[in-house]
mmCIF file of C-alpha atoms in Angstrom:
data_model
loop_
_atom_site.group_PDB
_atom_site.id
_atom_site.type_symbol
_atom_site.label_atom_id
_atom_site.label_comp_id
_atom_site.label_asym_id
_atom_site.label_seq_id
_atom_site.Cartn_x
_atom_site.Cartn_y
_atom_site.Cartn_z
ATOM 1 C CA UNK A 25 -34.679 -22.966 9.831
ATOM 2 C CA UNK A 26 -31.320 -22.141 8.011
ATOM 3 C CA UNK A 27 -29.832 -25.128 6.391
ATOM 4 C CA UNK A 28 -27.112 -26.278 9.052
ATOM 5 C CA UNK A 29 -24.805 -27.240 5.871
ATOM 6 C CA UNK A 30 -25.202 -23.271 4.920
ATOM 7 C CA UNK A 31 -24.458 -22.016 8.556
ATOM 8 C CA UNK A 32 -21.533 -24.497 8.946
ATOM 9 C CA UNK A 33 -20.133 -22.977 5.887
ATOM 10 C CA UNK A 34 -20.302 -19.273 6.119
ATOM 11 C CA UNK A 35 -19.006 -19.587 9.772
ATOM 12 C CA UNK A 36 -15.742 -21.775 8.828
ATOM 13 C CA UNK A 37 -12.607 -20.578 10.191
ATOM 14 C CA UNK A 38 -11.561 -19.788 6.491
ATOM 15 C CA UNK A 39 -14.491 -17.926 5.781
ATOM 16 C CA UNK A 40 -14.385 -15.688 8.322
ATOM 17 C CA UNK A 41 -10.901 -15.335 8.442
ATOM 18 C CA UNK A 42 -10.857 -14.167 4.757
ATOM 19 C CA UNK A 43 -13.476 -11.703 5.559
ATOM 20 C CA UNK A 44 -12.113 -10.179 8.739
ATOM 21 C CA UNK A 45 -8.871 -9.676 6.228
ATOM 22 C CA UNK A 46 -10.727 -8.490 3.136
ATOM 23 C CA UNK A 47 -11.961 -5.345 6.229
ATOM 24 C CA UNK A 48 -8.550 -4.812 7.053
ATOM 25 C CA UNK A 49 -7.119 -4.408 3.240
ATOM 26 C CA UNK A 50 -10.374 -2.246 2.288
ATOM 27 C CA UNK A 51 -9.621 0.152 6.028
ATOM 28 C CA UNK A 52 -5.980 0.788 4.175
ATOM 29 C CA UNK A 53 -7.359 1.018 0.469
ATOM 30 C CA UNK A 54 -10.389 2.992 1.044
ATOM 31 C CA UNK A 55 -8.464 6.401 2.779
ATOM 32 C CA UNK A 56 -5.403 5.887 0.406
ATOM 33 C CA UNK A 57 -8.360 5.977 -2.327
ATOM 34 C CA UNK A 58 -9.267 9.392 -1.177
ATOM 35 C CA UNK A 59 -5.641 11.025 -0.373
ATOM 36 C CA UNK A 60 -3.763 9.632 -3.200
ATOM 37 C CA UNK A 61 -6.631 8.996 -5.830
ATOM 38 C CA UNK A 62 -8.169 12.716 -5.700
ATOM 39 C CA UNK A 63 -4.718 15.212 -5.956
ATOM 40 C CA UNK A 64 -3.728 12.834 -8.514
ATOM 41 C CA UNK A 65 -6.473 13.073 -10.969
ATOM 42 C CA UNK A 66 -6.357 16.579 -10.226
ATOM 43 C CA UNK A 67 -3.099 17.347 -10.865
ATOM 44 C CA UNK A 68 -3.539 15.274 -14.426
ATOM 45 C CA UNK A 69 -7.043 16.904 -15.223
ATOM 46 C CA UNK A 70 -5.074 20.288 -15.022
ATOM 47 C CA UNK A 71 -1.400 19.878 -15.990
ATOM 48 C CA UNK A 72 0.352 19.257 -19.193
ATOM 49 C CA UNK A 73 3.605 17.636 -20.379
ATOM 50 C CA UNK A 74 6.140 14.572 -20.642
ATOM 51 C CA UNK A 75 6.182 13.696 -17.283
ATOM 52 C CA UNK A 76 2.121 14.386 -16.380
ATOM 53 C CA UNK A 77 2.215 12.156 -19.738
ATOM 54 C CA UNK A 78 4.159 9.288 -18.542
ATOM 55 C CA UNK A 79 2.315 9.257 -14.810
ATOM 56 C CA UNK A 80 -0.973 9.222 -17.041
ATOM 57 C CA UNK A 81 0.245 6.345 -18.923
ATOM 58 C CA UNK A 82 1.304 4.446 -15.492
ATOM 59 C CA UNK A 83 -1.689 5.109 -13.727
ATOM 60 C CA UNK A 84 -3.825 3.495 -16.830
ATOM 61 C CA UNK A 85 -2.007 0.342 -17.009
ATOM 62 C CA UNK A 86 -4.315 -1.726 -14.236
ATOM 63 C CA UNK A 87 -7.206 -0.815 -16.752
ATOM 64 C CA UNK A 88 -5.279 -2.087 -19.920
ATOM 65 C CA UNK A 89 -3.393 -4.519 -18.729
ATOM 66 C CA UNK A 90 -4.180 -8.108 -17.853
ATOM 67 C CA UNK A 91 -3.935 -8.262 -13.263
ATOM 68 C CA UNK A 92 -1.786 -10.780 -14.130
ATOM 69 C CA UNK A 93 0.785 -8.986 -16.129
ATOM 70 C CA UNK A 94 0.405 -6.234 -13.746
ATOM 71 C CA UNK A 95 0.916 -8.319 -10.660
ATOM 72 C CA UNK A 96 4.058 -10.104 -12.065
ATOM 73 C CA UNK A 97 5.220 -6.495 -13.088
ATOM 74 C CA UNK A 98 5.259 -5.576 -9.022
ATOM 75 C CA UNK A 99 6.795 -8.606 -8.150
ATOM 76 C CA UNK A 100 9.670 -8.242 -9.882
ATOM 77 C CA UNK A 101 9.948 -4.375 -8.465
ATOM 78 C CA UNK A 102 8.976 -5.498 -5.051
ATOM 79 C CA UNK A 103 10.446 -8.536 -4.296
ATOM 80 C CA UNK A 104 13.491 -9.393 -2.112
ATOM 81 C CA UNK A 105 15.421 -9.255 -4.859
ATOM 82 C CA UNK A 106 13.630 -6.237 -6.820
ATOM 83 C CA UNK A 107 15.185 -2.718 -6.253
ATOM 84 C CA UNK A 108 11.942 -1.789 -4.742
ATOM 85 C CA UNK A 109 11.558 -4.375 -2.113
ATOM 86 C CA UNK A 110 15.383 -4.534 -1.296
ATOM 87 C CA UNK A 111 15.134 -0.684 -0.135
ATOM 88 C CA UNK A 112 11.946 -1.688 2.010
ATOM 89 C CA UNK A 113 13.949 -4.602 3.721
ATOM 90 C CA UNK A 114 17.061 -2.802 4.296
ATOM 91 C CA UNK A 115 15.444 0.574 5.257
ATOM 92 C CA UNK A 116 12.347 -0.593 7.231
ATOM 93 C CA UNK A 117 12.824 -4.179 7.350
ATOM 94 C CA UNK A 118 9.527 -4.673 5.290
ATOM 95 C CA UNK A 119 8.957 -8.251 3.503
ATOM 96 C CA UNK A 120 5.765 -6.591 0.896
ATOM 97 C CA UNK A 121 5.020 -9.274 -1.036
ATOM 98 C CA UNK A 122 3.013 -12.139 0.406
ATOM 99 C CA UNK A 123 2.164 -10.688 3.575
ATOM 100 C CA UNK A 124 -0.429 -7.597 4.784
ATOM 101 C CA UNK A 125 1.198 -4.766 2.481
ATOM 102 C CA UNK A 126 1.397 -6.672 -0.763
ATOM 103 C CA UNK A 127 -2.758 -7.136 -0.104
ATOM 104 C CA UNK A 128 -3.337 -3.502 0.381
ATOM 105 C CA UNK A 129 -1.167 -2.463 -2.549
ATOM 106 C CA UNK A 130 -2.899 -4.695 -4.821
ATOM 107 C CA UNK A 131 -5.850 -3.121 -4.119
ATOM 108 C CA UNK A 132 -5.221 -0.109 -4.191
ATOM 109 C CA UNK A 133 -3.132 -0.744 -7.433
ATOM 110 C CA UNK A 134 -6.361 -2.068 -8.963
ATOM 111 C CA UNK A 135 -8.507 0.571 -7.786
ATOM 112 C CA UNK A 136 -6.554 3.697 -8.088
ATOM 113 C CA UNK A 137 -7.828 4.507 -11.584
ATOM 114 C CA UNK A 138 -11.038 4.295 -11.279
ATOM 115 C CA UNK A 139 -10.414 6.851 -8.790
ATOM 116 C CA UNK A 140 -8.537 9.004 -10.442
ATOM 117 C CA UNK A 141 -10.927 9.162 -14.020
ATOM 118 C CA UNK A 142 -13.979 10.905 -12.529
ATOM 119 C CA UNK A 143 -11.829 13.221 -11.017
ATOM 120 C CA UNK A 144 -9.315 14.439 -13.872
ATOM 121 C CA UNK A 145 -12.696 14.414 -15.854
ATOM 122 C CA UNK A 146 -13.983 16.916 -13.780
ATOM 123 C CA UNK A 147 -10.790 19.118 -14.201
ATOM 124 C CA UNK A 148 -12.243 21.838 -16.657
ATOM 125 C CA UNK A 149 -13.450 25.281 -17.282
ATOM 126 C CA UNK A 150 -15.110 26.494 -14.217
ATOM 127 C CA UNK A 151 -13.115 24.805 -12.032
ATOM 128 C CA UNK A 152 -10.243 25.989 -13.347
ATOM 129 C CA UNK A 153 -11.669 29.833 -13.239
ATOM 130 C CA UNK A 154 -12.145 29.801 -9.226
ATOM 131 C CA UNK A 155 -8.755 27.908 -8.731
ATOM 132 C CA UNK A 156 -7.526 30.886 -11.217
ATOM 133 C CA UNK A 157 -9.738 33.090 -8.623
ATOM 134 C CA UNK A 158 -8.120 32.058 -5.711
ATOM 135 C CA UNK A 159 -4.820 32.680 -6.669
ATOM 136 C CA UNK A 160 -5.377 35.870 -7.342
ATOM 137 C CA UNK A 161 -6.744 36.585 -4.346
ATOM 138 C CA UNK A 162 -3.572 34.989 -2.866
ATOM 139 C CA UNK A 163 -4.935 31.454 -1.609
ATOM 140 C CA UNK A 164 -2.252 28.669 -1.414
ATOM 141 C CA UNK A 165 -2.434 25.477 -3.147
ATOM 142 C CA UNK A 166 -3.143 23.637 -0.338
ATOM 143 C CA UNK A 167 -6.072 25.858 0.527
ATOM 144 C CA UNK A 168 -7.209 26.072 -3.032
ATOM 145 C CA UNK A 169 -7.617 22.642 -3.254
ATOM 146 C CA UNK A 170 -9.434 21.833 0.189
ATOM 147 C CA UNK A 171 -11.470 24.291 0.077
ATOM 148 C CA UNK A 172 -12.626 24.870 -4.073
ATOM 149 C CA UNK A 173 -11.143 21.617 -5.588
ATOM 150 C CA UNK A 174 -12.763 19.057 -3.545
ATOM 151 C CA UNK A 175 -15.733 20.985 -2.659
ATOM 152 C CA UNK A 176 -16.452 21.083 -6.519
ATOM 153 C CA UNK A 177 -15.346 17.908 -7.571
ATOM 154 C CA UNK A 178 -17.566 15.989 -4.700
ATOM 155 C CA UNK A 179 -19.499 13.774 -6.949
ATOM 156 C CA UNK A 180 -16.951 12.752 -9.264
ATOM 157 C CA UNK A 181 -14.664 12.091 -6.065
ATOM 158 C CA UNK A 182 -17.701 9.922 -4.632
ATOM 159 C CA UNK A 183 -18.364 8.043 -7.924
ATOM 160 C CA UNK A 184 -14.145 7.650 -7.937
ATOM 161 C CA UNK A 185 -14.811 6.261 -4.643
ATOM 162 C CA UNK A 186 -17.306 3.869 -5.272
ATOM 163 C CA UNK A 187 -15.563 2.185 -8.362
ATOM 164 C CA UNK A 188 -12.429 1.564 -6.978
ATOM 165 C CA UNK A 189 -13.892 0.097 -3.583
ATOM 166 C CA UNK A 190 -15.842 -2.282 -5.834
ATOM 167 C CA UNK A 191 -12.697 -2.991 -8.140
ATOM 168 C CA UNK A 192 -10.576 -3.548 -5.227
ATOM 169 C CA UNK A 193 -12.812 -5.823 -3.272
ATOM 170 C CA UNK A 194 -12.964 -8.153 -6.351
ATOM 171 C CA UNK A 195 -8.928 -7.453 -7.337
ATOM 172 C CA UNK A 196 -7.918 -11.392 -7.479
ATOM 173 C CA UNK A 197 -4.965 -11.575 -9.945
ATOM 174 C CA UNK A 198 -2.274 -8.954 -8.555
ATOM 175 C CA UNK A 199 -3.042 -10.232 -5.084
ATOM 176 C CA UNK A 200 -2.594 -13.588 -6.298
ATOM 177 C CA UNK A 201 0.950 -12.656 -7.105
ATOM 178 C CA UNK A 202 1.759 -9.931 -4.450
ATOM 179 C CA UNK A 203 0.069 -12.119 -1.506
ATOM 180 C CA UNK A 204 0.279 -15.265 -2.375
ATOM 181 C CA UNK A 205 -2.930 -16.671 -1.706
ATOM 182 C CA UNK A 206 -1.395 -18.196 1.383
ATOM 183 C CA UNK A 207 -4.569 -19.577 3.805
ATOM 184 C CA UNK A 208 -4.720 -18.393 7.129
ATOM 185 C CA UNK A 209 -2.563 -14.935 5.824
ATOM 186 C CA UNK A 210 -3.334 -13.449 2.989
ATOM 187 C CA UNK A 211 -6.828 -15.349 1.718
ATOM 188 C CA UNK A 212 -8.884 -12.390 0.911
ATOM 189 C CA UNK A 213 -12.903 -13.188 0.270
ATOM 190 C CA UNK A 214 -11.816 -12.851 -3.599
ATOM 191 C CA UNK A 215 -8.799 -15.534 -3.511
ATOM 192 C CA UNK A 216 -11.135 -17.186 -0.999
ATOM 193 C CA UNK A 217 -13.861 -17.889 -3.672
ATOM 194 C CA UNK A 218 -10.953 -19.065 -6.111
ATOM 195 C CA UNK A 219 -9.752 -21.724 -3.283
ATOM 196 C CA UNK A 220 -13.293 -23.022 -3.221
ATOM 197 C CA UNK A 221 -14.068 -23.534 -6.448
ATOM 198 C CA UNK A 222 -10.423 -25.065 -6.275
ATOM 199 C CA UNK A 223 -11.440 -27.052 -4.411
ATOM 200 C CA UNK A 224 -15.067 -27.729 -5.885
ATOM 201 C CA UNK A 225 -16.825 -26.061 -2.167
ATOM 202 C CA UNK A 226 -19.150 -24.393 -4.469
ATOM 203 C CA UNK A 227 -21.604 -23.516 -1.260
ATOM 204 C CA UNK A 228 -18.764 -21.440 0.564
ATOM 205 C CA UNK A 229 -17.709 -19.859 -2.942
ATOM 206 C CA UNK A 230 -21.578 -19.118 -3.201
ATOM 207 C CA UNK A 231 -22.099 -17.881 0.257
ATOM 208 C CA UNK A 232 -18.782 -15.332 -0.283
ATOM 209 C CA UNK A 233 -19.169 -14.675 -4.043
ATOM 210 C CA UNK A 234 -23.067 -13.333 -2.447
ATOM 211 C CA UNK A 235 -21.597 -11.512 0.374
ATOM 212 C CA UNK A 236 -19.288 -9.670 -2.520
ATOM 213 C CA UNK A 237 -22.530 -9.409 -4.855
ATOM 214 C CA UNK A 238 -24.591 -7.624 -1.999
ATOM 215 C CA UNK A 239 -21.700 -5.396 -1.742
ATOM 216 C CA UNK A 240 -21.121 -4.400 -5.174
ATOM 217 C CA UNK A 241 -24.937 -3.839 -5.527
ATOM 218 C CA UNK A 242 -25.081 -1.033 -2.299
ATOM 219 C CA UNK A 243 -21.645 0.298 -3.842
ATOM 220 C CA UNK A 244 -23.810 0.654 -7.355
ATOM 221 C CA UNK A 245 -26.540 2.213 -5.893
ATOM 222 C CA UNK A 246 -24.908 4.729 -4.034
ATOM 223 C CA UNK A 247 -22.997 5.234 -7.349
ATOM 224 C CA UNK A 248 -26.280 6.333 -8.623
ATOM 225 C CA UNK A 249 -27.310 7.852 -5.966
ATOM 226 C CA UNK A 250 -24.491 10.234 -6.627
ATOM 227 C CA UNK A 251 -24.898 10.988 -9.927
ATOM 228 C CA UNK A 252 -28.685 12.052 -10.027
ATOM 229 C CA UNK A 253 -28.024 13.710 -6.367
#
């Protein structure tokens, strides 16, 4: 019999809640992963200068940077008073920060480069010969990359894939600044778990800090999956 303590925890309102909004921040991270995270590291696995320099740089900071520093960072460039997140309100009358779209840019903020290493890694020689190839035999760009980029760069875009889905599911100190930790809106299972032990509910931080563990152990083994496939 399941201890009625346990059940009563993992189906409080909170708990699921958190959950059901962790899904919808991961549905927005996971594609922008894929169609931002991929033509980025390629373009920087194959391009030199200032500028490639200074994206490079940008797109490292998450990694070398506290979240914290990061997240305060984006607040002051996306709040109602930033430049950032006046054109948003004015333009599209969009509030980012402490609602929906300051989750999702969090995470994908934290897992971007993680996304964008593998692939810039794989950026060399023989790649570089059949996107030389299919110039010449008058390919565009576009083409080029759908259909020799990505083909050849599957595994590192899978690995990139991985990581950053398991970085972002975890991300708790630039959503702690961009969302607000606010219960009942922006409580991801992360800044969940930080509420509870808050709050010294250790059983519901255990029961989500497990659900997160299961999934960062099936995100690890498909990792490896991929790189002895």
């Amino acid at each position: 019999m399941p201890d009625p303590s346990l059940l009563a925890a993992a189906t409080d309102p909170d708990v699921l809640f958190s959950v059901r909004l962790t899904l919808r921040v991961m549905a927005v991270a996971v594609p922008a992963f894929f169609l931002i995270g991929a033509p980025l590291g390629y373009l920087l696995g194959r391009g030199r200068g200032r500028w490639l320099a200074a994206l490079d740089f940008l797109v490292s900071l998450p990694l070398v940077l506290p979240p914290m520093a990061v997240g305060f960072f984006l607040l002051l460039l996306l709040g109602r008073n930033g430049p950032f997140g006046i054109v948003a309100q004015r333009l599209f009358g969009l509030d980012i920060i402490f609602g929906f779209p300051g989750l999702a840019l969090a995470a994908v903020v934290a897992g971007i480069p993680l996304m964008v290493r593998p692939v810039q890694a794989a950026v060399r020689g023989e790649l570089m010969r059949l996107v030389e190839l299919s110039a010449v035999l008058g390919k565009s760009p576009l083409t080029t990359f759908v259909r020799v980029v990505l083909p050849h760069c599957k595994k590192s875009i899978a690995a990139g894939m991985f990581l950053a889905t398991g970085r972002a599911l975890g991300e708790v100190g630039v959503s702690l600044l961009l969302g607000g930790d606010i219960i009942g809106r922006t409580n991801t299972v992360s800044l969940e778990i930080y509420n509870a032990v808050f709050s010294g509910d250790f059983q519901r931080a255990g029961i989500l800090s497990g659900l997160l563990a299961a999934v960062s152990l099936a995100l690890t083994f498909a990792l490896k999956r991929t790189g002895s496939g």
